[in-house]
Every structure is written in structure tokens, then in C-alpha cells.
């Protein structure tokens, strides 16, 4: 059973913010207006604080996230993809998700690692499903845009076992 004590403080910080990074990937994939971003943020917060898995590691991370939210601390504090890098912000987010998944895989059981990766995908999916994109005044909008769908596939690939 893998717990917080199995990771360094910096690693744990990255693990705790990973569900939010997964949601950020969706926001970067298809930048909507402020209402869409707010809906995506709320949906991602719900997915991050209520994981479908009951694996010990995922549950412990979710409890830390709930604590941060209650204390009104930003779980993404200290993380921001940059546009000055040679990689796009979307590529940087995917690289971060892959790196965090590798950190988890190095210490956790295969079951815990799979559950953690699925939780990240669930967080991204919740953000994608939260708001319709495109259209005019709601007409012609689609639930999950092509950009979001493509990013979901990339998130899945970033957190899948190699």
C-alpha cells in the first residue's frame, strides 16, 4: 500500500496537482469563454475530490485536495506552462502528466498506478463534458469539441503504462 510518506514533498505536490493539470489540458485544448472555463473548473474540482477509485493512494491524494480546497489554497500554485519554452503549453501539460505518472509508477503497485492514471483521465473527461463548445448562443455547440477529444486521447496516452 503506497502512501504520502513514500514520496518526497516535491513529488507529492506534483501528484496532488495532477488532476488539475489534467483538467487544464482540456482548457488549453479548446479555449472557451469565461463561462465555459468556470464550468470546466467546477467539474474538474468535483472529479478531483471524488475519485471513482478507492485505492489507498488515490483516496489519500483526494483528501489532500479536499483539505487544500477547504483552506482556499490553489492546488495549481507553482505550476504554469509557459509560452517561452520550445514546447507548447499543451505539450508541457502532457509532459507533466507523464512525469507524474512515472513518479507514481516507480513506487506504487500496478493497481494503484492504473487507478491514479484513470483518475487523471476522469478529471480531464469531467472538464471536457462540463460545457458545450462553439456555436452561437448555444445553437450548434458540441459537448466535447474536436480539440478536447484529441487532448483526451493524448492525456490517456500520457498516463497509460509504457
CSV table of C-alpha atoms in Angstrom, one decimal:
chain,number,residue,atom,x,y,z
A,1,UNK,CA,0.0,0.0,0.0
A,2,UNK,CA,1.6,3.3,-1.2
A,3,UNK,CA,1.0,6.4,0.8
A,4,UNK,CA,2.2,10.0,1.0
A,5,UNK,CA,5.2,9.1,3.1
A,6,UNK,CA,6.6,7.1,0.1
A,7,UNK,CA,7.1,10.4,-1.9
A,8,UNK,CA,9.2,13.5,-1.4
A,9,UNK,CA,7.4,16.7,-0.6
A,10,UNK,CA,8.0,18.0,-4.2
A,11,UNK,CA,6.8,14.7,-5.7
A,12,UNK,CA,3.7,14.8,-3.5
A,13,UNK,CA,3.0,18.4,-4.6
A,14,UNK,CA,3.1,17.3,-8.2
A,15,UNK,CA,0.9,14.3,-7.5
A,16,UNK,CA,-1.7,16.4,-5.7
A,17,UNK,CA,-1.9,18.9,-8.5
A,18,UNK,CA,-2.0,16.3,-11.3
A,19,UNK,CA,-5.8,16.0,-11.6
A,20,UNK,CA,-6.0,19.8,-12.0
A,21,UNK,CA,-3.2,19.7,-14.6
A,22,UNK,CA,-5.3,17.1,-16.5
A,23,UNK,CA,-8.3,19.5,-16.4
A,24,UNK,CA,-6.0,22.3,-17.6
A,25,UNK,CA,-5.1,20.2,-20.6
A,26,UNK,CA,-8.7,20.4,-21.7
A,27,UNK,CA,-9.0,24.1,-21.1
A,28,UNK,CA,-5.8,24.6,-23.2
A,29,UNK,CA,-7.2,22.3,-26.0
A,30,UNK,CA,-10.2,24.5,-26.7
A,31,UNK,CA,-10.2,27.8,-25.1
A,32,UNK,CA,-13.8,28.8,-24.4
A,33,UNK,CA,-15.1,31.9,-22.8
A,34,UNK,CA,-15.2,32.6,-19.0
A,35,UNK,CA,-18.4,30.7,-18.5
A,36,UNK,CA,-17.0,27.5,-20.2
A,37,UNK,CA,-13.8,27.8,-18.2
A,38,UNK,CA,-15.8,28.2,-14.9
A,39,UNK,CA,-17.9,25.1,-15.7
A,40,UNK,CA,-14.8,23.1,-16.6
A,41,UNK,CA,-13.1,24.2,-13.4
A,42,UNK,CA,-16.1,23.2,-11.2
A,43,UNK,CA,-16.5,19.8,-12.9
A,44,UNK,CA,-12.8,19.1,-12.6
A,45,UNK,CA,-12.8,20.0,-8.9
A,46,UNK,CA,-15.6,17.6,-8.3
A,47,UNK,CA,-13.8,14.8,-10.2
A,48,UNK,CA,-10.6,15.6,-8.2
A,49,UNK,CA,-12.2,15.5,-4.8
A,50,UNK,CA,-14.5,12.5,-5.5
A,51,UNK,CA,-12.4,9.9,-7.4
A,52,UNK,CA,-14.2,6.7,-8.6
A,53,UNK,CA,-11.4,4.5,-7.3
A,54,UNK,CA,-11.0,3.6,-3.6
A,55,UNK,CA,-7.3,2.7,-3.9
A,56,UNK,CA,-5.4,4.0,-0.9
A,57,UNK,CA,-3.1,6.3,-2.8
A,58,UNK,CA,-5.9,7.9,-4.8
A,59,UNK,CA,-8.0,8.3,-1.7
A,60,UNK,CA,-5.1,10.0,0.2
A,61,UNK,CA,-4.4,12.4,-2.7
A,62,UNK,CA,-8.1,13.3,-2.9
A,63,UNK,CA,-8.2,14.0,0.9
A,64,UNK,CA,-5.2,16.4,0.5
A,65,UNK,CA,-7.0,18.1,-2.4
A,66,UNK,CA,-10.2,18.5,-0.3
A,67,UNK,CA,-8.0,20.0,2.5
A,68,UNK,CA,-6.4,22.5,0.1
A,69,UNK,CA,-9.8,23.4,-1.3
A,70,UNK,CA,-11.3,23.9,2.2
A,71,UNK,CA,-8.3,26.1,3.1
A,72,UNK,CA,-8.9,28.0,-0.2
A,73,UNK,CA,-5.4,27.2,-1.5
A,74,UNK,CA,-4.9,26.9,-5.2
A,75,UNK,CA,-3.8,23.3,-6.0
A,76,UNK,CA,-2.1,24.5,-9.2
A,77,UNK,CA,0.0,27.0,-7.2
A,78,UNK,CA,3.6,26.9,-8.5
A,79,UNK,CA,2.7,25.3,-11.8
A,80,UNK,CA,2.2,27.2,-15.0
A,81,UNK,CA,3.1,26.1,-18.5
A,82,UNK,CA,5.0,28.8,-20.3
A,83,UNK,CA,4.8,30.0,-23.8
A,84,UNK,CA,8.5,30.9,-24.0
A,85,UNK,CA,9.5,27.2,-23.9
A,86,UNK,CA,10.1,25.4,-27.2
A,87,UNK,CA,7.1,23.1,-26.4
A,88,UNK,CA,3.5,24.5,-26.5
A,89,UNK,CA,1.6,24.8,-23.2
A,90,UNK,CA,-0.5,21.7,-24.1
A,91,UNK,CA,2.7,19.7,-24.7
A,92,UNK,CA,4.1,20.9,-21.4
A,93,UNK,CA,0.9,19.8,-19.6
A,94,UNK,CA,1.1,16.4,-21.2
A,95,UNK,CA,4.8,16.0,-20.3
A,96,UNK,CA,3.9,16.9,-16.7
A,97,UNK,CA,1.2,14.3,-16.6
A,98,UNK,CA,3.5,11.7,-18.0
A,99,UNK,CA,6.2,12.6,-15.5
A,100,UNK,CA,3.9,12.4,-12.5
A,101,UNK,CA,2.5,9.1,-13.7
A,102,UNK,CA,6.1,7.8,-13.9
A,103,UNK,CA,6.7,9.0,-10.3
A,104,UNK,CA,3.7,7.1,-9.1
A,105,UNK,CA,4.6,4.0,-11.1
A,106,UNK,CA,8.1,3.9,-9.6
A,107,UNK,CA,6.7,3.5,-6.1
A,108,UNK,CA,3.1,2.3,-6.3
A,109,UNK,CA,1.6,-1.1,-7.2
A,110,UNK,CA,0.4,-1.6,-10.7
A,111,UNK,CA,-3.2,-1.4,-9.5
A,112,UNK,CA,-2.6,1.9,-7.7
A,113,UNK,CA,-0.7,3.2,-10.7
A,114,UNK,CA,-3.6,2.3,-13.1
A,115,UNK,CA,-6.2,3.8,-10.7
A,116,UNK,CA,-4.2,7.0,-10.4
A,117,UNK,CA,-3.9,7.2,-14.2
A,118,UNK,CA,-7.6,6.5,-14.7
A,119,UNK,CA,-8.4,9.3,-12.1
A,120,UNK,CA,-6.4,11.8,-14.2
A,121,UNK,CA,-8.3,10.7,-17.3
A,122,UNK,CA,-11.6,11.0,-15.4
A,123,UNK,CA,-10.7,14.6,-14.3
A,124,UNK,CA,-9.9,15.6,-17.9
A,125,UNK,CA,-13.1,13.9,-19.1
A,126,UNK,CA,-15.2,15.8,-16.5
A,127,UNK,CA,-13.7,19.1,-17.7
A,128,UNK,CA,-14.4,18.2,-21.3
A,129,UNK,CA,-18.0,17.2,-20.5
A,130,UNK,CA,-18.8,20.2,-18.4
A,131,UNK,CA,-19.6,22.8,-21.1
A,132,UNK,CA,-20.6,22.9,-24.7
A,133,UNK,CA,-18.1,24.5,-27.0
A,134,UNK,CA,-18.6,26.6,-30.1
A,135,UNK,CA,-21.9,27.6,-31.7
A,136,UNK,CA,-23.8,30.8,-31.3
A,137,UNK,CA,-25.8,31.3,-28.1
A,138,UNK,CA,-25.9,27.6,-27.5
A,139,UNK,CA,-27.0,26.7,-31.1
A,140,UNK,CA,-24.7,24.4,-33.0
A,141,UNK,CA,-22.4,23.8,-30.0
A,142,UNK,CA,-20.9,20.5,-29.3
A,143,UNK,CA,-20.5,18.8,-25.9
A,144,UNK,CA,-16.9,17.8,-26.5
A,145,UNK,CA,-15.0,19.6,-29.2
A,146,UNK,CA,-12.6,18.0,-31.6
A,147,UNK,CA,-9.7,19.7,-29.8
A,148,UNK,CA,-10.9,18.4,-26.5
A,149,UNK,CA,-11.4,14.9,-27.8
A,150,UNK,CA,-7.9,14.9,-29.3
A,151,UNK,CA,-6.5,16.2,-26.0
A,152,UNK,CA,-8.3,13.5,-24.0
A,153,UNK,CA,-6.7,10.9,-26.2
A,154,UNK,CA,-3.3,12.5,-25.5
A,155,UNK,CA,-4.0,12.5,-21.8
A,156,UNK,CA,-4.9,8.8,-21.9
A,157,UNK,CA,-1.6,8.1,-23.8
A,158,UNK,CA,0.4,10.2,-21.3
A,159,UNK,CA,-0.8,8.3,-18.3
A,160,UNK,CA,-1.0,4.8,-19.8
A,161,UNK,CA,1.6,2.2,-18.8
A,162,UNK,CA,4.5,2.2,-21.2
